[in-house]
Short mmCIF file of C-alpha atoms in Angstrom, two decimals:
data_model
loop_
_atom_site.label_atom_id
_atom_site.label_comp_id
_atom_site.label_asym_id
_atom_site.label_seq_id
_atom_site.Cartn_x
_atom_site.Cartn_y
_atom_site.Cartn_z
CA UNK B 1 56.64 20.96 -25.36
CA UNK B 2 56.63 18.34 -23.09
CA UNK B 3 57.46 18.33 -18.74
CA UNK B 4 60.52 16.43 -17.19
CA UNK B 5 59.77 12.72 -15.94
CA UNK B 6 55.99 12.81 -17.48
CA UNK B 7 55.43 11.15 -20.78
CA UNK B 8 53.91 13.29 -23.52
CA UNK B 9 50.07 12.55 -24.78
CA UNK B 10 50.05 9.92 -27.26
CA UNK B 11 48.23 12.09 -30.18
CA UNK B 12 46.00 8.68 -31.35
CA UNK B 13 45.00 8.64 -27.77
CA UNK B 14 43.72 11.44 -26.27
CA UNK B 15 42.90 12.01 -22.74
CA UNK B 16 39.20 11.53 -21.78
CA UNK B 17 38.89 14.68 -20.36
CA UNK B 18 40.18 16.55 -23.56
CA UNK B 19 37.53 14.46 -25.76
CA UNK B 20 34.10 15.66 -26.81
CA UNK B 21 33.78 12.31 -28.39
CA UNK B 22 31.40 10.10 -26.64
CA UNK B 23 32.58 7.01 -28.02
CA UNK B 24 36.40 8.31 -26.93
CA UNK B 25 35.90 8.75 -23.34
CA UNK B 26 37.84 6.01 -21.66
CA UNK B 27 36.08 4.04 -18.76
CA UNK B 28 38.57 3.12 -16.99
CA UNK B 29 37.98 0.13 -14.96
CA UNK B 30 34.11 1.08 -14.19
CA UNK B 31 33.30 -1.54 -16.78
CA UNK B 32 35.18 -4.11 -14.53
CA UNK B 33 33.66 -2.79 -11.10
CA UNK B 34 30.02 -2.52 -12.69
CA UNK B 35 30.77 -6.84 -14.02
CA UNK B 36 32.08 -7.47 -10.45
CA UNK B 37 28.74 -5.45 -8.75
CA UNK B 38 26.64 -8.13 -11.19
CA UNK B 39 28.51 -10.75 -9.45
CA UNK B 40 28.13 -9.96 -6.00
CA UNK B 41 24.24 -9.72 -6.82
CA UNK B 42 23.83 -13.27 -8.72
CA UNK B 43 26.08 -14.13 -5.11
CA UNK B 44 23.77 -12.82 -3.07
CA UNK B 45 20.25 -14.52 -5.12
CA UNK B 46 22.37 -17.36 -4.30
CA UNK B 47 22.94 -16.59 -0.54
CA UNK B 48 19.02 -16.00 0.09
CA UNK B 49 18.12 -19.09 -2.27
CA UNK B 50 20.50 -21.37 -0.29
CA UNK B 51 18.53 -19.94 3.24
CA UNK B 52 14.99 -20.82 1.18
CA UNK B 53 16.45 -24.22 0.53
CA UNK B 54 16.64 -25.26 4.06
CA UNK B 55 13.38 -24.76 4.91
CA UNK B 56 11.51 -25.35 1.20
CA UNK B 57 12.87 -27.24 -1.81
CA UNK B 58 10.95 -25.22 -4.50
CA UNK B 59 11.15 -22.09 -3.83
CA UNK B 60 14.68 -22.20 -3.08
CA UNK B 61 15.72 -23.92 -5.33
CA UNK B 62 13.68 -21.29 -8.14
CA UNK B 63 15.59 -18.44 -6.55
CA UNK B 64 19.05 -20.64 -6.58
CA UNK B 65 18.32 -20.64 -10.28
CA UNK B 66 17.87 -17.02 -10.43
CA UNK B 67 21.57 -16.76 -9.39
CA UNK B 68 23.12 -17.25 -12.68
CA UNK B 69 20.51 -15.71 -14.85
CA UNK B 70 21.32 -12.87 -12.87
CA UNK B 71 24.99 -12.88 -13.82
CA UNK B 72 23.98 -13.61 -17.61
CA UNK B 73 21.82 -11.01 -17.45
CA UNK B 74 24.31 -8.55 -16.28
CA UNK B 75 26.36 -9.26 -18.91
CA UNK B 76 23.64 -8.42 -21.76
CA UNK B 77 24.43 -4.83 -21.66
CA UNK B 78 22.08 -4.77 -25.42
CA UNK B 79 19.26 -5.14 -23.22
CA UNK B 80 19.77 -1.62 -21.88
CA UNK B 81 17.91 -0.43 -19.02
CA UNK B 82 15.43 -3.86 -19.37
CA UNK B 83 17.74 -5.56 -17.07
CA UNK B 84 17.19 -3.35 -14.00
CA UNK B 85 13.49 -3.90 -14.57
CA UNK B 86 14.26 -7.33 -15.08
CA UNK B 87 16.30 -7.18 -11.75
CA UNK B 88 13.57 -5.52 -9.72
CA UNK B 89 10.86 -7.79 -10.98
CA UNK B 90 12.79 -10.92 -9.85
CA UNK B 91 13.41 -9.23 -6.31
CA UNK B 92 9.56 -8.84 -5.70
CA UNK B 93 9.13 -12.28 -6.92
CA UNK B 94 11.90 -13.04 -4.37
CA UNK B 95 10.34 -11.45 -1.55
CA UNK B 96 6.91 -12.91 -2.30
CA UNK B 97 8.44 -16.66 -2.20
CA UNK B 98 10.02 -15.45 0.89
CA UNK B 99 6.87 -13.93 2.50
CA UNK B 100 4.94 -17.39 1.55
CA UNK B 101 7.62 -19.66 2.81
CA UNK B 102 7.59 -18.09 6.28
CA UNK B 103 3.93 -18.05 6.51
CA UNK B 104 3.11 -21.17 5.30
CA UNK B 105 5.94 -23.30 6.54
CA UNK B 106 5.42 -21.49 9.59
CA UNK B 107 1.85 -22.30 9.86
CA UNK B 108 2.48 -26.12 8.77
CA UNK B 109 5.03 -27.10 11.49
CA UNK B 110 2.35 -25.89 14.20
CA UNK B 111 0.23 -27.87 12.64
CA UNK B 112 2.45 -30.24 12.65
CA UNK B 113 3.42 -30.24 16.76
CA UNK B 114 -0.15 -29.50 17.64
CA UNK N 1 3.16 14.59 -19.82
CA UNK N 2 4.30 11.11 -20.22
CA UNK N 3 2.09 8.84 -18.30
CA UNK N 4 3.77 7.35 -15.09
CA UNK N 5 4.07 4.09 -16.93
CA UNK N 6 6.36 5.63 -19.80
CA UNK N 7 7.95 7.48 -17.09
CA UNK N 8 8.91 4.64 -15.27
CA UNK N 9 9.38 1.86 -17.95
CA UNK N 10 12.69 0.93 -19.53
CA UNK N 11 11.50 2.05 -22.93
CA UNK N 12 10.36 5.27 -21.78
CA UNK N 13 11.76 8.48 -20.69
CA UNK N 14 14.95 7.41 -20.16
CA UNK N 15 16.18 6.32 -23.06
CA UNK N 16 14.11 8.98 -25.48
CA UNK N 17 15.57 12.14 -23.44
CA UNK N 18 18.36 13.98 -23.60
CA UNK N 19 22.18 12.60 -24.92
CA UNK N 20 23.82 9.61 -23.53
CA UNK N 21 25.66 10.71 -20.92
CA UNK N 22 29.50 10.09 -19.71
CA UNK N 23 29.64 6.19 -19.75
CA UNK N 24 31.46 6.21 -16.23
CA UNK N 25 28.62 8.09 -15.15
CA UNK N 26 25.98 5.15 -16.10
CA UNK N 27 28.28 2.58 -14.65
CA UNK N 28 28.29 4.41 -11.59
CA UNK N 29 24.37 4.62 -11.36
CA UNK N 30 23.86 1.24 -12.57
CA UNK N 31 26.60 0.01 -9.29
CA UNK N 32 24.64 2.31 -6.59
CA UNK N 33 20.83 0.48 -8.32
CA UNK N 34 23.13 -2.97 -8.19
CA UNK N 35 24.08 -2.01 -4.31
CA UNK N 36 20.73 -1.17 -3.30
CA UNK N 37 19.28 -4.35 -5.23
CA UNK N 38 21.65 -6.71 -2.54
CA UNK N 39 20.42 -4.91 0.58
CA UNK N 40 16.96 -5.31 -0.87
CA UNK N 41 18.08 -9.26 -0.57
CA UNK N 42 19.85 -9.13 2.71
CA UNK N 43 16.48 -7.30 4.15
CA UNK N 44 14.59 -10.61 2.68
CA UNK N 45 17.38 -12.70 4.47
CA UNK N 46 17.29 -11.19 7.65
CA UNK N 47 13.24 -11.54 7.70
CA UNK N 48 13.53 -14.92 6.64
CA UNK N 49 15.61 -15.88 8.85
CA UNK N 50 14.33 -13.88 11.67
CA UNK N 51 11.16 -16.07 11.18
CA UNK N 52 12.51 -19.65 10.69
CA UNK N 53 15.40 -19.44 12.66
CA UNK N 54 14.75 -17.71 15.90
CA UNK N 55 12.98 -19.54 19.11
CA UNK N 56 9.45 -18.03 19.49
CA UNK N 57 9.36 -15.30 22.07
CA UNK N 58 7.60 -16.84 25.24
CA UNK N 59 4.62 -14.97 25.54
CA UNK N 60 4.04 -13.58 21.97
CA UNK N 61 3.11 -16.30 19.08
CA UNK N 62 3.88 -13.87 16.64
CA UNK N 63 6.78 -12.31 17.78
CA UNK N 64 8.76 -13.77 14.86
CA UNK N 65 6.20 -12.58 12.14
CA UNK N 66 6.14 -8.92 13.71
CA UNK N 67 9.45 -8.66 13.07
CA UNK N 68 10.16 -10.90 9.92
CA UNK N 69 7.41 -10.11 7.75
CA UNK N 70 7.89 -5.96 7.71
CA UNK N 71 11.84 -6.80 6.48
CA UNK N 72 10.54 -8.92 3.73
CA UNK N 73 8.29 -6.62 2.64
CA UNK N 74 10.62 -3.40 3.19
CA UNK N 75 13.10 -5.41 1.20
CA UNK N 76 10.80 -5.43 -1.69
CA UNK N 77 9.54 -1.93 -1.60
CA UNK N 78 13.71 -1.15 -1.49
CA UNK N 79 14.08 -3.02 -4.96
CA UNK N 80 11.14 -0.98 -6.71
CA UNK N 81 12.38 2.48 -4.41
CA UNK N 82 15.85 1.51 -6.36
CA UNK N 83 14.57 0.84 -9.91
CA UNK N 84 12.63 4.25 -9.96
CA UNK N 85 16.05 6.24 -8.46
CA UNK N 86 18.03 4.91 -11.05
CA UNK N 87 15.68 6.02 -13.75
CA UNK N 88 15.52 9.52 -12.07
CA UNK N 89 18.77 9.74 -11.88
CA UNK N 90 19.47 8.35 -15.38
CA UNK N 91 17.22 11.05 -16.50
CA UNK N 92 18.93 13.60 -15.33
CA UNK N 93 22.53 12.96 -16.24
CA UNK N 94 20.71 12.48 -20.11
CA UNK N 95 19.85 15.94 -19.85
CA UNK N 96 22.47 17.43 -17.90
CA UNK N 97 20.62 18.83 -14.47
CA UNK N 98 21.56 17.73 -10.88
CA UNK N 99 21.31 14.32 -9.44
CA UNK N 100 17.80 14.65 -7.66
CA UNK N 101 17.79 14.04 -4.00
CA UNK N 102 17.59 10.35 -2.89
CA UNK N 103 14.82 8.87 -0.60
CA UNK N 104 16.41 5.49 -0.23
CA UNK N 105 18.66 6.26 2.94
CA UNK N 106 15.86 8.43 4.62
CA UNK N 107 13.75 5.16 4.06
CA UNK N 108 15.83 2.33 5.01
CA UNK N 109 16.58 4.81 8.03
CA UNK N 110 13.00 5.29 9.03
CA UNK N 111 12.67 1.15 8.42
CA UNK N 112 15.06 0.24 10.54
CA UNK N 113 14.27 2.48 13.41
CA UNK N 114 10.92 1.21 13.17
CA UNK N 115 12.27 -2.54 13.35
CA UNK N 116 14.21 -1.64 16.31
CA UNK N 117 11.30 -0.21 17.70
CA UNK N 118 9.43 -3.30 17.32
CA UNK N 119 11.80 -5.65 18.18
CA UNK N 120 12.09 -3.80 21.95
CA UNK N 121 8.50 -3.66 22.41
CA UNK N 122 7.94 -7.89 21.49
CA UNK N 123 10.98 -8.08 24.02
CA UNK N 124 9.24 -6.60 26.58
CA UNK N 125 6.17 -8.28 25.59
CA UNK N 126 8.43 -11.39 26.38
CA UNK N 127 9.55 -10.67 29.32
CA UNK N 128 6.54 -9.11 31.40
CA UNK N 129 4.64 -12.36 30.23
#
C-alpha cells in the first residue's frame, strides 16, 4: 500500500532506520562532513605553521609540512582510531615548537637590542 | 582492569569492547575530536602570537609570556583532554550506555576566564607603572 505524492520504499534499498544490518545503515553525507572536518584541520596546521614561519624557518616550516600529512592521514580511515593518536601527538609536538619559538626567539632579539 | 595505557591507547579498549556502533555516530565523534583538535591550534596561535606580535607592556617584561605561554600550553593539554573524550565516548556508544559528561567546555571555560584574569591584572600592572 503505498501514500499519495510519496514514493514507495525501494525493496533492494531499505531505509536505515528499518535495517539491523550494520553494513546497511546509510551515512548520509557524514562521510563528506567528517573529509571536510580533516580539511579544515590540515588548514588550520597550515594557518599556525605559516605564523611559525615568520618568526622561525624550521619550525614552521616542520609544522607547514604537517598540513598535508594531516589531510592524508584523514583519509586512511584503515588506520582506525591510530590517527587521532596520531593527531594529538603532532598537536603537542606543535605546541612544544611553539612554546620554544616564543621563548627562544624571544630571548634572542633582546639579546640582540641589548 | 585494563591498565590506563590500554585504556587510553588506540589498540585498547576501544576497539576490543562492545559492537561497532552506528557509523554516523563515529563520524560524529570523530568531527567534535576534529573540532576540538583546531581550537587546540587556534589556542597555540593566539599564544604565539600574543608573544611575538604584541608591543611589550611598559612596565612588565613579561607581560607577553604571562599571557602567551599559559594558551600554548592550554592548547596542548586541549588536544590530549580531546583524544581521551573521544575514546570515552567511543567506548560507550560500542557498548550502548550514555555519552559520559564532557570536561572540555568546563575547561576551556575555566582557561579562558583565567586568561582574562591575567590579561587585566598585567594591564594594570602597565598602567600604575
Amino acid at each position: 500500500m503505498t501514500t499519495p505524492g510519496i514514493p514507495p520504499n525501494d525493496p533492494a534499498k531499505p531505509a536505515a532506520t528499518d535495517v539491523d544490518d550494520l553494513d546497511e545503515r546509510d551515512p548520509g553525507l557524514a562521510l563528506e562532513r567528517t573529509s571536510l572536518a580533516w580539511t579544515r584541520t590540515a588548514i588550520s596546521f597550515a594557518a599556525l605553521g605559516g605564523v611559525v614561519l615568520k618568526v622561525s624557518v624550521f619550525p614552521g616550516l616542520i609544522i607547514v609540512l604537517m598540513a598535508p600529512l594531516v589531510w592524508w592521514v584523514g583519509g586512511l580511515r584503515k588506520l582506525g582510531a591510530h590517527r587521532y593518536w596520531l593527531i594529538t601527538v603532532a598537536i603537542v609536538l606543535v605546541a612544544i615548537l611553539s612554546l620554544l619559538v616564543a621563548l627562544i626567539s624571544h630571548g634572542a632579539s633582546r639579546a640582540l637590542h641589548s | 582492569m585494563a591498565s590506563s595505557w590500554h585504556w587510553i591507547s588506540p589498540r585498547g579498549a576501544v576497539q576490543e569492547e562492545g559492537t561497532e556502533p552506528d557509523p554516523r555516530f563515529t563520524f560524529a565523534n570523530e568531527r567534535t575530536f576534529l573540532a576540538w583538535s583546531r581550537t587546540a591550534l587556534a589556542l597555540i596561535v593566539a599564544g604565539l602570537g600574543i608573544v611575538q606580535l604584541l608591543p611589550p607592556f611598559p612596565g612588565v617584561p613579561a607581560g607577553r609570556h604571562l599571557l602567551g605561554v599559559p594558551l600554548i600550553v592550554l592548547g596542548a593539554v586541549l588536544a590530549v583532554v580531546a583524544y581521551i573524550e573521544w575514546v570515552r565516548n567511543q567506548r560507550a556508544l560500542r557498548t550502548g550506555q550514555p555519552l559520559p559528561h564532557s570536561v572540555m567546555p568546563w575547561l576551556l571555560a575555566a582557561m579562558i576566564t583565567l586568561m582574562a584574569v591575567i590579561a587585566a591584572v598585567v594591564l594594570l600592572m602597565s598602567a600604575i607603572r
